Coordinates of C-alpha atoms and ligand atoms in Angstrom, one line a residue:
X1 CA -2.2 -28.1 12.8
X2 CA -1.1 -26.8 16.1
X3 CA -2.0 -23.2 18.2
X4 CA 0.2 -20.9 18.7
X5 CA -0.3 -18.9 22.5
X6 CA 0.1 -15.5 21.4
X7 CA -0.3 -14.1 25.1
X8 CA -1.0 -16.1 28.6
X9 CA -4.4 -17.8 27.7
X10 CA -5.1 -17.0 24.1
X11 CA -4.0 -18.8 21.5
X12 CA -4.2 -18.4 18.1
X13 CA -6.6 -21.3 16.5
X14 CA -7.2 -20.2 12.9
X15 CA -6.9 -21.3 9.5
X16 CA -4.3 -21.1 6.9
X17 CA -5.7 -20.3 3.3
X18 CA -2.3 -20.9 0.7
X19 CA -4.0 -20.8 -2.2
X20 CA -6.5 -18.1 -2.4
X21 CA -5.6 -16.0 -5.1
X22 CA -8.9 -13.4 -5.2
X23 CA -10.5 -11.6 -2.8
X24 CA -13.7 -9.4 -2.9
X25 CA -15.0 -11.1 -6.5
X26 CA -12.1 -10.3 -8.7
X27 CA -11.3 -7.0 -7.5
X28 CA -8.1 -8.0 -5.6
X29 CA -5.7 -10.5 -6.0
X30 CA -3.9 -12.2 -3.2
X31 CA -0.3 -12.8 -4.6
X32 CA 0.3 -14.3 -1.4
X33 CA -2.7 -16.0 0.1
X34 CA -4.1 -15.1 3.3
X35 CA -5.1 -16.4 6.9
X36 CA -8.2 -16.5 8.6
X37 CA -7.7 -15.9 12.1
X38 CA -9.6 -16.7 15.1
X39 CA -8.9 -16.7 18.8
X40 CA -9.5 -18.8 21.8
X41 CA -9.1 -17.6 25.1
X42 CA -9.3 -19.6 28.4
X43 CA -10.2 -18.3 31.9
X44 CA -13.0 -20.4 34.0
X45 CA -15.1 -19.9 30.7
X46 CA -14.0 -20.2 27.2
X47 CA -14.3 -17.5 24.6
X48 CA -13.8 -17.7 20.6
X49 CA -13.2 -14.7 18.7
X50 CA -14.2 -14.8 15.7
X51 CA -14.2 -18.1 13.5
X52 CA -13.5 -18.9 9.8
X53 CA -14.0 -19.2 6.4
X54 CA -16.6 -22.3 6.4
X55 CA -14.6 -24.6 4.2
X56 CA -11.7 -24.0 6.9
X57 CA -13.9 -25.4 9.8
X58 CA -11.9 -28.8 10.1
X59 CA -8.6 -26.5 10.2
X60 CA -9.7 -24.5 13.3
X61 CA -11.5 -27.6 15.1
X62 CA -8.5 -29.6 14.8
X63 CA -6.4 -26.8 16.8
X64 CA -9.0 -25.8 19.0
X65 CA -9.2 -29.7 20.4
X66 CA -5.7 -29.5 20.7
X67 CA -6.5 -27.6 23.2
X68 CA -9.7 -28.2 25.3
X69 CA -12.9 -30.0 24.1
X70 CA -15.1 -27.5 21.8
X71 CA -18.0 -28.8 23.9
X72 CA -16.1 -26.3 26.8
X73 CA -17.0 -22.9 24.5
X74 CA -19.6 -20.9 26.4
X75 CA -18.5 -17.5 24.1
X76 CA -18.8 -17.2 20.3
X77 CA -17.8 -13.6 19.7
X78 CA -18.4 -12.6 15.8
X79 CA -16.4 -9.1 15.5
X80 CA -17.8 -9.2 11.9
X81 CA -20.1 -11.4 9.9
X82 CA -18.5 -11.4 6.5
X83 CA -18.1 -15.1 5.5
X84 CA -14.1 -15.2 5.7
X85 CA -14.8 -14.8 9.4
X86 CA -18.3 -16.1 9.9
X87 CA -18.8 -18.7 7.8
X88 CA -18.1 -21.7 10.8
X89 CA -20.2 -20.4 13.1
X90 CA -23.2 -22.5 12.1
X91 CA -20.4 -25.4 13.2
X92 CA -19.3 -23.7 15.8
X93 CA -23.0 -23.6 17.2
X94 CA -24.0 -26.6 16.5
X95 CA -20.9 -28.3 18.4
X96 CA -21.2 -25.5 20.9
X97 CA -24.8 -26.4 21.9
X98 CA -24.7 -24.1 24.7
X99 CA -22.8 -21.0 23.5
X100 CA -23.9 -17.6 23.4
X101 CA -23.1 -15.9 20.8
X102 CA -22.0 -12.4 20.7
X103 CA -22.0 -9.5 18.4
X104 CA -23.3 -5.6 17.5
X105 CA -27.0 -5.4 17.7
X106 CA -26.3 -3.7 14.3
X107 CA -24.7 -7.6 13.4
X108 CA -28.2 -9.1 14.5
X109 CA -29.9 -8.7 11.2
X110 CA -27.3 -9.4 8.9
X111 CA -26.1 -12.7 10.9
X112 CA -29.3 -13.6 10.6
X113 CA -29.6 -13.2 6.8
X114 CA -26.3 -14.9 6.0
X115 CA -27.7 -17.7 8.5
X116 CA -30.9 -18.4 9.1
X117 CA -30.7 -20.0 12.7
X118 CA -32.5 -20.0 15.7
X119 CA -29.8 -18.8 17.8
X120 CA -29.0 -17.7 21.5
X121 CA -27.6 -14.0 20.7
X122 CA -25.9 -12.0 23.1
X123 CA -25.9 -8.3 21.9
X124 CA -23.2 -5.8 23.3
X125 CA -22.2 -2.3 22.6
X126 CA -19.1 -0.4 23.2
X127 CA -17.9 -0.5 26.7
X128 CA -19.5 -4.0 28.0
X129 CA -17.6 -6.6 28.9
X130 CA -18.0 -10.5 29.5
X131 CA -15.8 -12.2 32.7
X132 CA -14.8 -15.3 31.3
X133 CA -13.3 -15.9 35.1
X134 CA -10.8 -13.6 35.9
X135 CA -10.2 -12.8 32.2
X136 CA -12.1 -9.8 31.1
X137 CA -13.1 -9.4 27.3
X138 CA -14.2 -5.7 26.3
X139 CA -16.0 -4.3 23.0
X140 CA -15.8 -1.1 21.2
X141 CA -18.2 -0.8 18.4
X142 CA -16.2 -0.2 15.0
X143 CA -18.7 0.7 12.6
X144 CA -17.5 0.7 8.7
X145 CA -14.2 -1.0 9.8
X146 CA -14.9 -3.0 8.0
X147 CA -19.1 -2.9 7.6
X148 CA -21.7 -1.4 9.8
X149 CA -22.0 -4.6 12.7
X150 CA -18.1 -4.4 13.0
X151 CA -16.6 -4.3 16.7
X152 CA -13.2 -5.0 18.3
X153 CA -13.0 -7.3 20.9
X154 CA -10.3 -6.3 24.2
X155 CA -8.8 -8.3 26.6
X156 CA -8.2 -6.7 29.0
X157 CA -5.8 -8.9 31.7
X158 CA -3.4 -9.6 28.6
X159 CA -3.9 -6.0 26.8
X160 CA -4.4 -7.8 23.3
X161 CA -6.5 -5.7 21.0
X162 CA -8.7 -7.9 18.4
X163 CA -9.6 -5.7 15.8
X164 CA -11.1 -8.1 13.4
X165 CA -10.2 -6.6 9.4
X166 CA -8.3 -3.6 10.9
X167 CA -4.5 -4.1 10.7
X168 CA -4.5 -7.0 8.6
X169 CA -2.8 -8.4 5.6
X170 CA -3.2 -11.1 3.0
X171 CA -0.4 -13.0 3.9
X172 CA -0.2 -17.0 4.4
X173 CA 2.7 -18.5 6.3
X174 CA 3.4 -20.9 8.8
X175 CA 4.8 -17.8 11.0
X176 CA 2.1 -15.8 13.2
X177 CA 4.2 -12.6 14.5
X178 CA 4.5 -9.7 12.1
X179 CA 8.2 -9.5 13.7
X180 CA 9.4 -13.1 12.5
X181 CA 8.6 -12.7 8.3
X182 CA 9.8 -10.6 5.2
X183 CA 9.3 -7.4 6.5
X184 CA 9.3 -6.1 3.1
X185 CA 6.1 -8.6 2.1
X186 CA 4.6 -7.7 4.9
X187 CA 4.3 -4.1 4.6
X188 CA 3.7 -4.4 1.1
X189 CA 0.6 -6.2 1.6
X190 CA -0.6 -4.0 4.9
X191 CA -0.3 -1.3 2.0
X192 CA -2.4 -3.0 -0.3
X193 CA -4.8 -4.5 2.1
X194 CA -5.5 -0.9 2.9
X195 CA -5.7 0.6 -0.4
X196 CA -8.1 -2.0 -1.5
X197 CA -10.5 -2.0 1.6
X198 CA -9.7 0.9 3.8
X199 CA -8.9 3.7 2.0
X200 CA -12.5 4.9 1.1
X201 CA -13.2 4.8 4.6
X202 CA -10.4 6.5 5.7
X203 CA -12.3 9.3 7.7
X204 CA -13.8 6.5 9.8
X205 CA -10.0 4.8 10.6
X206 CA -8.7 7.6 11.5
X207 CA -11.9 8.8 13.8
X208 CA -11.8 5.3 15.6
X209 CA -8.0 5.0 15.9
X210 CA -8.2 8.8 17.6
X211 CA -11.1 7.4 19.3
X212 CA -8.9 4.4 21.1
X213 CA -5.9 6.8 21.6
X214 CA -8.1 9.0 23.6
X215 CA -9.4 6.0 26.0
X216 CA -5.3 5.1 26.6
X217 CA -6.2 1.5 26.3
X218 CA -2.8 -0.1 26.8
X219 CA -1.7 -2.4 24.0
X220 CA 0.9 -5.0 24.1
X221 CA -0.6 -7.1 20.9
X222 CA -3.0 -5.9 18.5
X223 CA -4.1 -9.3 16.4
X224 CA -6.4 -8.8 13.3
X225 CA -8.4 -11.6 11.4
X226 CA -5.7 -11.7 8.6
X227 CA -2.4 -12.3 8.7
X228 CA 0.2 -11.6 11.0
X229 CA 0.0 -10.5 14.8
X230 CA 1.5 -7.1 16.1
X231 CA 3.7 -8.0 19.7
X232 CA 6.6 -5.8 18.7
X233 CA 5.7 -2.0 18.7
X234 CA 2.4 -3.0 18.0
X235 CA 1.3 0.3 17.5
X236 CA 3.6 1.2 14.5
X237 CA 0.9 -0.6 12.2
X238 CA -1.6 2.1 13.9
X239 CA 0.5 5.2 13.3
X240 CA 0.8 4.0 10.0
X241 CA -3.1 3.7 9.5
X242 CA -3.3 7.3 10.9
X243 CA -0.7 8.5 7.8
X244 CA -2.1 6.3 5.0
X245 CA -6.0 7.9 6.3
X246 CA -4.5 11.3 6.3
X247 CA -2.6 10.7 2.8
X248 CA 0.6 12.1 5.1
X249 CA 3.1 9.4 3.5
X250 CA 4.0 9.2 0.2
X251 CA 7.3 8.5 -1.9
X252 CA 8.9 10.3 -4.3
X253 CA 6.8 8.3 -7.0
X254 CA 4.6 9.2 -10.0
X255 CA 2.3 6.1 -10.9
X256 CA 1.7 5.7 -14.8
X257 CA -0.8 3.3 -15.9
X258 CA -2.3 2.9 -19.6
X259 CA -3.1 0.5 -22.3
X260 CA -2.3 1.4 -25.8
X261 CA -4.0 0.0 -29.2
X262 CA -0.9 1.0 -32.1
X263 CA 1.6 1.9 -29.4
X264 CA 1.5 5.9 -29.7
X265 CA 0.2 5.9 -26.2
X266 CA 2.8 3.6 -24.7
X267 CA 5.5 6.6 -26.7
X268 CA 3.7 8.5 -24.2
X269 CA 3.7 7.0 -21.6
X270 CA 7.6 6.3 -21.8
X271 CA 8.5 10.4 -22.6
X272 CA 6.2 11.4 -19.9
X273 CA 8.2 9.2 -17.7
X274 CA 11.6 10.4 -18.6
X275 CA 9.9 14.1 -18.0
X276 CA 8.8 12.8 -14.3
X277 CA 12.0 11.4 -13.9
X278 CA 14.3 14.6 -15.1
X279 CA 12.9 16.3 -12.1
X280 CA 14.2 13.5 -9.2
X281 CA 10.7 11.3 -9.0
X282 CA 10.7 7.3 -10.3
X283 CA 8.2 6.8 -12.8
X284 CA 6.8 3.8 -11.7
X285 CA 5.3 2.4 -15.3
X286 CA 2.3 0.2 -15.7
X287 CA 1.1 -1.1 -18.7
X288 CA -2.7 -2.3 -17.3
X289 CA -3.2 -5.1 -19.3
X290 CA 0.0 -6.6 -17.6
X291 CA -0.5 -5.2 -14.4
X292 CA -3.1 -6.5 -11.7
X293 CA -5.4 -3.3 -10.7
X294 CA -5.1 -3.7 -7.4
X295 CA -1.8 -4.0 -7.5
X296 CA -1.6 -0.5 -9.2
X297 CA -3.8 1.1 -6.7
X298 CA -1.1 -0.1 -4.0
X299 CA 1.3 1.7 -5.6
X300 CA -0.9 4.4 -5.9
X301 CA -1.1 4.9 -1.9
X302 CA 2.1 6.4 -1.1
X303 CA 2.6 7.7 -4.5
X304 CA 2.7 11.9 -5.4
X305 CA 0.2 10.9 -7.8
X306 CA -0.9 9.2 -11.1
X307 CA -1.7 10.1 -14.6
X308 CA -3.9 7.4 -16.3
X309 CA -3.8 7.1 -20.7
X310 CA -5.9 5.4 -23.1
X311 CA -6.4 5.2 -26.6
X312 CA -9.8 5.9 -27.9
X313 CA -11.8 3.8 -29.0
X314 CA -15.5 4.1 -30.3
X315 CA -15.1 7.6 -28.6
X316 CA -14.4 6.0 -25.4
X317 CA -11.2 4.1 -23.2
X318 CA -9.9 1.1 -24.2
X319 CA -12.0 -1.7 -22.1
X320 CA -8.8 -2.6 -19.9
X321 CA -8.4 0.5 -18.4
X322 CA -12.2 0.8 -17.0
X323 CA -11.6 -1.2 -13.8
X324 CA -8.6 1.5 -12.8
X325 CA -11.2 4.3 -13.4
X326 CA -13.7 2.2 -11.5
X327 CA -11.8 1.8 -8.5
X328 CA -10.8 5.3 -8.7
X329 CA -14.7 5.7 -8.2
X330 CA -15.0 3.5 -5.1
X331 CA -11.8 3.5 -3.6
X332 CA -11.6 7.6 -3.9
X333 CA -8.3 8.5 -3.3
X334 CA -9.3 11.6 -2.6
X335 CA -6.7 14.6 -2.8
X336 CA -4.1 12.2 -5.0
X337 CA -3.1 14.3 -8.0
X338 CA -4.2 13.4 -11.2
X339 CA -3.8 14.1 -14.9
X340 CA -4.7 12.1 -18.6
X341 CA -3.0 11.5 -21.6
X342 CA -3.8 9.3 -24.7
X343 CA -3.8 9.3 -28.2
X344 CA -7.2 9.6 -30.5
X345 CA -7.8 9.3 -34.4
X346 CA -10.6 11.7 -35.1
X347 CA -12.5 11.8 -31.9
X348 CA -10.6 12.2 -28.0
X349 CA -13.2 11.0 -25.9
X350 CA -10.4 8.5 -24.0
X351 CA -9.5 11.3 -21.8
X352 CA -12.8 12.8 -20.9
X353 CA -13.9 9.5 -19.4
X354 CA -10.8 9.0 -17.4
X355 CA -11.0 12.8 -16.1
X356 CA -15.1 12.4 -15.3
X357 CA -13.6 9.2 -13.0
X358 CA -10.8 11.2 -11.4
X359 CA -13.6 13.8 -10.3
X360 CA -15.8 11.5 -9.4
X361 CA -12.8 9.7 -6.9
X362 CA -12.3 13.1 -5.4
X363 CA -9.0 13.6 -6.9
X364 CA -7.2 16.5 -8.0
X365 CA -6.8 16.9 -11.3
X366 CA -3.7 19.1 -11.8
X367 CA -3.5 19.4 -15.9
X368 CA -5.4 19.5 -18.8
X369 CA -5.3 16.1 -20.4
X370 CA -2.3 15.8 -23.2
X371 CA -3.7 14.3 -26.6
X372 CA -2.1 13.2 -29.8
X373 CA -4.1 12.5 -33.3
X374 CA -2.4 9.5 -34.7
X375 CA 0.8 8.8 -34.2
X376 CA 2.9 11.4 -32.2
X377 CA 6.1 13.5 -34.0
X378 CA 9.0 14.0 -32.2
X379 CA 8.0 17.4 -31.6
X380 CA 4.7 15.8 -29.4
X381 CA 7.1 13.3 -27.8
X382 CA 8.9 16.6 -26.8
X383 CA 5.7 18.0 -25.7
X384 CA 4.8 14.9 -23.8
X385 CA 8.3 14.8 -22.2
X386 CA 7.2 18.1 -20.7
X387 CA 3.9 17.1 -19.6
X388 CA 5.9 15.0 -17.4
X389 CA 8.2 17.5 -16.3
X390 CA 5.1 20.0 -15.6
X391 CA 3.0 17.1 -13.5
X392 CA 6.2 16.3 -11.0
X393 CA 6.7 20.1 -10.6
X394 CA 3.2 19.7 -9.4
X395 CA 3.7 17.3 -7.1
X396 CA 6.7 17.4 -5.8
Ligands
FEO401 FE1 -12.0 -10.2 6.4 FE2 -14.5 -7.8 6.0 O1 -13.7 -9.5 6.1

């Protein structure tokens, strides 16, 4: 259980979570675990930034006394108060007796409510800063990345940018630079860890991001609360938030997710691919009940777009397809193209649902929905081989 110095004086003293496999409830899964991280910097005082999930408290302890005696804290900087990254501080504090601890004035109230505490708070807005003794920590308030109290913490001597949930991926490993693991994992779940929490507030990254270009702040290491640190080219994980925000990156990919009851809707599904795929786009198929939804909505990010089917049932989707059309609701991809398909017996109401969801996510809706009554002939497998052909035309 040893730190790691990620730049002269601040070393990284978090927590290692292997076997998470769900974040946020059960909305998204992490395939790959995740890391709570928190950060100790030494000058004549001693700051932490940011702590950890409260069953990891031993975990951070142990590698903060590796260090200097937590006694020796006078800072306890909270970026953010949800529990991954909160929940030791009530340890923190009460080994810390004499630690102030910092945060939004916005994070007052709610730090209060998750912990009700009697506690020396320290509130600072952007701009301030705290001399820890010839090391200078500076805050910039980051409202909505990722709730309202949210603020990144600078330091300024080092130029290392803690940006709390911004940047981050769900990604356990013994490693702590992005630069020394699977790049291929690594972007993969930067993608999804932006899909899943960012990408409704997408207007707000891409304000604050414009926002710290403007100030010129010099950055040599940008290191979030999860994950893996930025050192090399830090900054391509920010010109990559500013294309995922704007929806300026996508792939030469169709998403197509569905659940079928008889199978006439996974026919579809499959001749709608083939129609994607005749016009130079890669159908990437999903069949939802086998697929994790926040896995689809990953793909989703840098795809040309997506076209959701269902069977109906009682004049409605099938029950597995509701949490796609749900995150479509919250998520909001907005601008993503869009289109239905499904198959009905003697009433369609699959695709009206799925369409009512796609308006209500802000997407576009390119094409009237395709239906089939029943089992589709070969002529309607034609037919739906040209929906696909249509939809890429679309979106290409
Ligand atoms: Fe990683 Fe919004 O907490």
């Amino acid at each position: 259980m040893k730190p790691v110095e990620i730049a002269k004086g601040v070393y990284w003293v978090g927590a290692i979570d292997y076997d998470v496999r769900h974040f946020h409830g059960y909305s998204y899964t992490t395939h790959h675990g995740t890391t709570y991280n928190a950060y100790l910097i030494i000058g004549e005082k001693v700051a932490l930034v940011d702590a950890v999930l409260g069953s990891f408290s031993e975990e951070m302890f142990s590698r903060i006394s590796d260090i200097i005696d937590p006694e020796r804290i006078d800072y306890m900087i909270s970026n953010h108060t949800e529990m991954d990254h909160s929940g030791s501080i009530p340890d923190v504090l009460k080994t810390m007796k004499n630690a102030k601890l910092v945060c939004t004035s916005k994070a007052v109230d709610e730090l209060k409510k998750h912990y009700p505490n009697g506690w020396d708070i320290h509130t600072v807005k952007t701009g301030d800063e705290i001399d820890l003794g010839g090391k200078t920590l500076r805050f910039y308030e980051a409202p909505m990345l990722h709730w309202p109290e949210s603020m990144f913490t600078y330091y300024v001597e080092e130029e290392v940018l803690i940006p709390n949930d911004a940047f981050g991926q769900h990604y356990a490993t013994e490693r702590r630079f992005a630069d020394e693991v699977d790049q291929y994992v690594l972007w993969k779940e930067a993608e999804k860890y932006y899909a899943n929490i960012l990408w409704p507030l997408s207007r707000m990254v891409q304000r604050k991001i414009e926002e710290v270009i403007e100030l010129g702040l010099p950055i040599k290491i940008i290191a979030p609360s999860h994950g893996l640190i930025w050192r090399k080219s830090p900054l391509q994980i920010v010109t990559r938030y500013l294309e995922w925000a704007k929806g300026d990156r996508t792939q030469d990919k169709v998403v197509i997710a569905w659940d079928t009851m008889w199978q006439s809707t996974t026919k579809l599904a499959r001749a709608i691919a083939e129609g994607i795929s005749s016009q130079g786009l890669t159908p990437i198929l999903r069949l939802i009940p086998h697929s994790d939804r926040s896995d689809i909505m990953a793909e989703l990010l840098e795809a040309r777009g997506i076209i959701v089917g269902s069977s109906t049932l009682h004049n409605d989707i099938l029950p597995t397809v509701a949490p796609i059309l749900s995150d479509f609701e919250v998520l909001k991809p907005k601008g993503k193209k869009a289109a239905a398909f499904g198959s009905f017996g003697w009433a369609g109401g699959a695709v009206k649902r799925i369409h009512e969801s796609m308006e209500r996510g802000k997407m576009e809706i390119v094409m009237d929905p395709f239906t089939v009554k029943w089992v589709p002939t070969d002529e309607e497998l034609v037919q739906a081989y040209q929906f696909g052909v249509e939809f890429a035309k679309k979106v290409k």
